[in-house]
Amino acid sequence: MIFEVLTIFPEIIENYLSSAIMKRAEQADVTHFHVRNIRDFALDKHHTTDDMPFGGGPGMVMKAEPVSAAIEFASSAHAPEKLPVVYLSPQGQTWNQALAREFSAMPGIILLCGRYEGLDERIIEKHVDLEISVGDYVLTGGELGALIMIDSITRLLPGVLGNSDSAQQDSFSEDGLLDCPHYTRPEFWNEMRVPEVLMSGHHAKIKEWRRQMSLLRTKSRRPDMWKNIESVLSKEDKKLLEIDTN
């Protein structure tokens, strides 16, 4: 999958992409990362990418010319493939696991990282296919949001994770539940013991326990998610909720 990232701070993106799973994914030819510095497309010798807003007000606005040129360059680099242009913006659609799965099936994506007060609106009208927000808060720039998108998409691509079942069992997976608790050695730590069922070797009971924990965690920790799940629970799930876990 192709990731084009357009930013005025490429080092933020490059440092993360050069580590751990992101690096292995590119080495395995599963992903192809291209980080473009928008300043390289500026029209003046000072590589200016921002200016004062018309109408006055605080802050600066990213200029149309360099941003447009960067988008067009990134788009033409993969023609005739049409990669969607996504602008990281607090006004965008909230990013979630379902969107990550949807994007993981695409051939690629162009991620546009804004700064300051945002982009000249004409860039959005001309080039942007979708605006994405990673939460109801404001960041200094779109770079962290872009990395969140890249990470959550990449780990869903075939061959990226060591165990392909890991992504399927994550929180917010296809069943919409939070993940169950996990434990490792030692069995006893700080006067706390690993649940006996996990030590039993009884795979059916372990699977049942994990499902029960996912149900209970989602119900108690994310009531907003639970109200959408409760109406479609199976008979087996309803029985698990009735079992005393003490």
PDB file of N, CA, C and O in Angstrom, residues 128-162:
ATOM      1  N   VAL A 128      -9.172  18.045  -1.823  1.00  0.00           N
ATOM      2  CA  VAL A 128      -9.399  17.121  -0.710  1.00  0.00           C
ATOM      3  C   VAL A 128     -10.649  16.271  -0.919  1.00  0.00           C
ATOM      4  O   VAL A 128     -11.734  16.789  -1.196  1.00  0.00           O
ATOM      5  N   ASP A 129     -10.475  14.959  -0.773  1.00  0.00           N
ATOM      6  CA  ASP A 129     -11.600  14.023  -0.893  1.00  0.00           C
ATOM      7  C   ASP A 129     -12.291  13.775   0.440  1.00  0.00           C
ATOM      8  O   ASP A 129     -13.488  13.495   0.500  1.00  0.00           O
ATOM      9  N   LEU A 130     -11.512  13.850   1.527  1.00  0.00           N
ATOM     10  CA  LEU A 130     -12.069  13.541   2.843  1.00  0.00           C
ATOM     11  C   LEU A 130     -11.256  14.239   3.922  1.00  0.00           C
ATOM     12  O   LEU A 130     -10.025  14.295   3.831  1.00  0.00           O
ATOM     13  N   GLU A 131     -11.944  14.775   4.922  1.00  0.00           N
ATOM     14  CA  GLU A 131     -11.264  15.327   6.092  1.00  0.00           C
ATOM     15  C   GLU A 131     -11.427  14.344   7.245  1.00  0.00           C
ATOM     16  O   GLU A 131     -12.520  13.828   7.480  1.00  0.00           O
ATOM     17  N   ILE A 132     -10.329  14.091   7.957  1.00  0.00           N
ATOM     18  CA  ILE A 132     -10.336  13.137   9.061  1.00  0.00           C
ATOM     19  C   ILE A 132      -9.814  13.807  10.329  1.00  0.00           C
ATOM     20  O   ILE A 132      -8.809  14.513  10.308  1.00  0.00           O
ATOM     21  N   SER A 133     -10.513  13.545  11.435  1.00  0.00           N
ATOM     22  CA  SER A 133     -10.072  13.984  12.759  1.00  0.00           C
ATOM     23  C   SER A 133      -9.781  12.758  13.606  1.00  0.00           C
ATOM     24  O   SER A 133     -10.504  11.761  13.529  1.00  0.00           O
ATOM     25  N   VAL A 134      -8.731  12.817  14.423  1.00  0.00           N
ATOM     26  CA  VAL A 134      -8.432  11.689  15.299  1.00  0.00           C
ATOM     27  C   VAL A 134      -9.055  11.871  16.680  1.00  0.00           C
ATOM     28  O   VAL A 134      -8.836  11.052  17.574  1.00  0.00           O
ATOM     29  N   GLY A 135      -9.831  12.907  16.861  1.00  0.00           N
ATOM     30  CA  GLY A 135     -10.513  13.115  18.141  1.00  0.00           C
ATOM     31  C   GLY A 135     -10.962  14.554  18.295  1.00  0.00           C
ATOM     32  O   GLY A 135     -10.551  15.444  17.539  1.00  0.00           O
ATOM     33  N   ASP A 136     -11.822  14.780  19.266  1.00  0.00           N
ATOM     34  CA  ASP A 136     -12.382  16.114  19.479  1.00  0.00           C
ATOM     35  C   ASP A 136     -11.451  16.970  20.317  1.00  0.00           C
ATOM     36  O   ASP A 136     -11.745  17.328  21.470  1.00  0.00           O
ATOM     37  N   TYR A 137     -10.307  17.261  19.748  1.00  0.00           N
ATOM     38  CA  TYR A 137      -9.323  18.150  20.363  1.00  0.00           C
ATOM     39  C   TYR A 137      -8.458  18.698  19.237  1.00  0.00           C
ATOM     40  O   TYR A 137      -8.509  18.203  18.099  1.00  0.00           O
ATOM     41  N   VAL A 138      -7.673  19.721  19.517  1.00  0.00           N
ATOM     42  CA  VAL A 138      -6.866  20.368  18.484  1.00  0.00           C
ATOM     43  C   VAL A 138      -5.387  20.091  18.735  1.00  0.00           C
ATOM     44  O   VAL A 138      -4.890  20.291  19.848  1.00  0.00           O
ATOM     45  N   LEU A 139      -4.698  19.614  17.707  1.00  0.00           N
ATOM     46  CA  LEU A 139      -3.263  19.374  17.764  1.00  0.00           C
ATOM     47  C   LEU A 139      -2.520  20.517  17.076  1.00  0.00           C
ATOM     48  O   LEU A 139      -3.107  21.282  16.319  1.00  0.00           O
ATOM     49  N   THR A 140      -1.228  20.593  17.315  1.00  0.00           N
ATOM     50  CA  THR A 140      -0.414  21.625  16.687  1.00  0.00           C
ATOM     51  C   THR A 140      -0.369  21.467  15.178  1.00  0.00           C
ATOM     52  O   THR A 140      -0.280  22.446  14.439  1.00  0.00           O
ATOM     53  N   GLY A 141      -0.416  20.244  14.712  1.00  0.00           N
ATOM     54  CA  GLY A 141      -0.400  19.978  13.280  1.00  0.00           C
ATOM     55  C   GLY A 141      -0.975  18.614  12.978  1.00  0.00           C
ATOM     56  O   GLY A 141      -1.324  17.851  13.884  1.00  0.00           O
ATOM     57  N   GLY A 142      -1.066  18.289  11.695  1.00  0.00           N
ATOM     58  CA  GLY A 142      -1.688  17.030  11.292  1.00  0.00           C
ATOM     59  C   GLY A 142      -0.779  15.828  11.307  1.00  0.00           C
ATOM     60  O   GLY A 142      -1.225  14.701  11.024  1.00  0.00           O
ATOM     61  N   GLU A 143       0.511  16.021  11.661  1.00  0.00           N
ATOM     62  CA  GLU A 143       1.470  14.917  11.575  1.00  0.00           C
ATOM     63  C   GLU A 143       1.121  13.752  12.502  1.00  0.00           C
ATOM     64  O   GLU A 143       1.200  12.579  12.096  1.00  0.00           O
ATOM     65  N   LEU A 144       0.753  14.038  13.734  1.00  0.00           N
ATOM     66  CA  LEU A 144       0.415  12.952  14.661  1.00  0.00           C
ATOM     67  C   LEU A 144      -0.831  12.203  14.183  1.00  0.00           C
ATOM     68  O   LEU A 144      -0.911  10.976  14.276  1.00  0.00           O
ATOM     69  N   GLY A 145      -1.791  12.935  13.668  1.00  0.00           N
ATOM     70  CA  GLY A 145      -2.981  12.292  13.127  1.00  0.00           C
ATOM     71  C   GLY A 145      -2.658  11.405  11.943  1.00  0.00           C
ATOM     72  O   GLY A 145      -3.187  10.296  11.804  1.00  0.00           O
ATOM     73  N   ALA A 146      -1.762  11.873  11.072  1.00  0.00           N
ATOM     74  CA  ALA A 146      -1.358  11.078   9.917  1.00  0.00           C
ATOM     75  C   ALA A 146      -0.679   9.788  10.355  1.00  0.00           C
ATOM     76  O   ALA A 146      -0.924   8.711   9.801  1.00  0.00           O
ATOM     77  N   LEU A 147       0.171   9.877  11.376  1.00  0.00           N
ATOM     78  CA  LEU A 147       0.857   8.681  11.875  1.00  0.00           C
ATOM     79  C   LEU A 147      -0.128   7.700  12.503  1.00  0.00           C
ATOM     80  O   LEU A 147       0.033   6.482  12.377  1.00  0.00           O
ATOM     81  N   ILE A 148      -1.127   8.222  13.189  1.00  0.00           N
ATOM     82  CA  ILE A 148      -2.162   7.349  13.752  1.00  0.00           C
ATOM     83  C   ILE A 148      -2.867   6.590  12.630  1.00  0.00           C
ATOM     84  O   ILE A 148      -3.093   5.367  12.716  1.00  0.00           O
ATOM     85  N   MET A 149      -3.211   7.286  11.572  1.00  0.00           N
ATOM     86  CA  MET A 149      -3.861   6.627  10.441  1.00  0.00           C
ATOM     87  C   MET A 149      -2.946   5.580   9.818  1.00  0.00           C
ATOM     88  O   MET A 149      -3.367   4.447   9.552  1.00  0.00           O
ATOM     89  N   ILE A 150      -1.695   5.956   9.570  1.00  0.00           N
ATOM     90  CA  ILE A 150      -0.751   5.022   8.949  1.00  0.00           C
ATOM     91  C   ILE A 150      -0.587   3.768   9.793  1.00  0.00           C
ATOM     92  O   ILE A 150      -0.621   2.639   9.283  1.00  0.00           O
ATOM     93  N   ASP A 151      -0.403   3.953  11.097  1.00  0.00           N
ATOM     94  CA  ASP A 151      -0.181   2.817  11.989  1.00  0.00           C
ATOM     95  C   ASP A 151      -1.394   1.896  12.017  1.00  0.00           C
ATOM     96  O   ASP A 151      -1.272   0.672  11.879  1.00  0.00           O
ATOM     97  N   SER A 152      -2.565   2.467  12.189  1.00  0.00           N
ATOM     98  CA  SER A 152      -3.771   1.639  12.320  1.00  0.00           C
ATOM     99  C   SER A 152      -4.132   0.933  11.018  1.00  0.00           C
ATOM    100  O   SER A 152      -4.720  -0.163  11.039  1.00  0.00           O
ATOM    101  N   ILE A 153      -3.784   1.520   9.879  1.00  0.00           N
ATOM    102  CA  ILE A 153      -4.017   0.867   8.591  1.00  0.00           C
ATOM    103  C   ILE A 153      -2.973  -0.219   8.339  1.00  0.00           C
ATOM    104  O   ILE A 153      -3.297  -1.344   7.961  1.00  0.00           O
ATOM    105  N   THR A 154      -1.714   0.120   8.571  1.00  0.00           N
ATOM    106  CA  THR A 154      -0.613  -0.795   8.242  1.00  0.00           C
ATOM    107  C   THR A 154      -0.735  -2.113   8.980  1.00  0.00           C
ATOM    108  O   THR A 154      -0.492  -3.189   8.410  1.00  0.00           O
ATOM    109  N   ARG A 155      -1.108  -2.076  10.253  1.00  0.00           N
ATOM    110  CA  ARG A 155      -1.160  -3.314  11.032  1.00  0.00           C
ATOM    111  C   ARG A 155      -2.276  -4.248  10.547  1.00  0.00           C
ATOM    112  O   ARG A 155      -2.315  -5.413  10.914  1.00  0.00           O
ATOM    113  N   LEU A 156      -3.177  -3.750   9.703  1.00  0.00           N
ATOM    114  CA  LEU A 156      -4.240  -4.584   9.146  1.00  0.00           C
ATOM    115  C   LEU A 156      -3.839  -5.230   7.822  1.00  0.00           C
ATOM    116  O   LEU A 156      -4.544  -6.111   7.328  1.00  0.00           O
ATOM    117  N   LEU A 157      -2.726  -4.798   7.253  1.00  0.00           N
ATOM    118  CA  LEU A 157      -2.309  -5.330   5.960  1.00  0.00           C
ATOM    119  C   LEU A 157      -1.738  -6.739   6.119  1.00  0.00           C
ATOM    120  O   LEU A 157      -1.030  -7.024   7.087  1.00  0.00           O
ATOM    121  N   PRO A 158      -2.029  -7.625   5.191  1.00  0.00           N
ATOM    122  CA  PRO A 158      -1.553  -9.016   5.277  1.00  0.00           C
ATOM    123  C   PRO A 158      -0.033  -9.083   5.379  1.00  0.00           C
ATOM    124  O   PRO A 158       0.688  -8.423   4.631  1.00  0.00           O
ATOM    125  N   GLY A 159       0.445  -9.882   6.330  1.00  0.00           N
ATOM    126  CA  GLY A 159       1.864 -10.121   6.476  1.00  0.00           C
ATOM    127  C   GLY A 159       2.609  -9.139   7.349  1.00  0.00           C
ATOM    128  O   GLY A 159       3.805  -9.295   7.579  1.00  0.00           O
ATOM    129  N   VAL A 160       1.931  -8.121   7.873  1.00  0.00           N
ATOM    130  CA  VAL A 160       2.613  -7.106   8.681  1.00  0.00           C
ATOM    131  C   VAL A 160       2.843  -7.589  10.107  1.00  0.00           C
ATOM    132  O   VAL A 160       3.951  -7.520  10.631  1.00  0.00           O
ATOM    133  N   LEU A 161       1.803  -8.076  10.760  1.00  0.00           N
ATOM    134  CA  LEU A 161       1.937  -8.566  12.131  1.00  0.00           C
ATOM    135  C   LEU A 161       2.468  -9.992  12.134  1.00  0.00           C
ATOM    136  O   LEU A 161       2.196 -10.776  11.215  1.00  0.00           O
ATOM    137  N   GLY A 162       3.195 -10.338  13.172  1.00  0.00           N
ATOM    138  CA  GLY A 162       3.747 -11.677  13.280  1.00  0.00           C
ATOM    139  C   GLY A 162       2.676 -12.752  13.286  1.00  0.00           C
ATOM    140  O   GLY A 162       2.850 -13.826  12.732  1.00  0.00           O
TER     141      GLY A 162
END
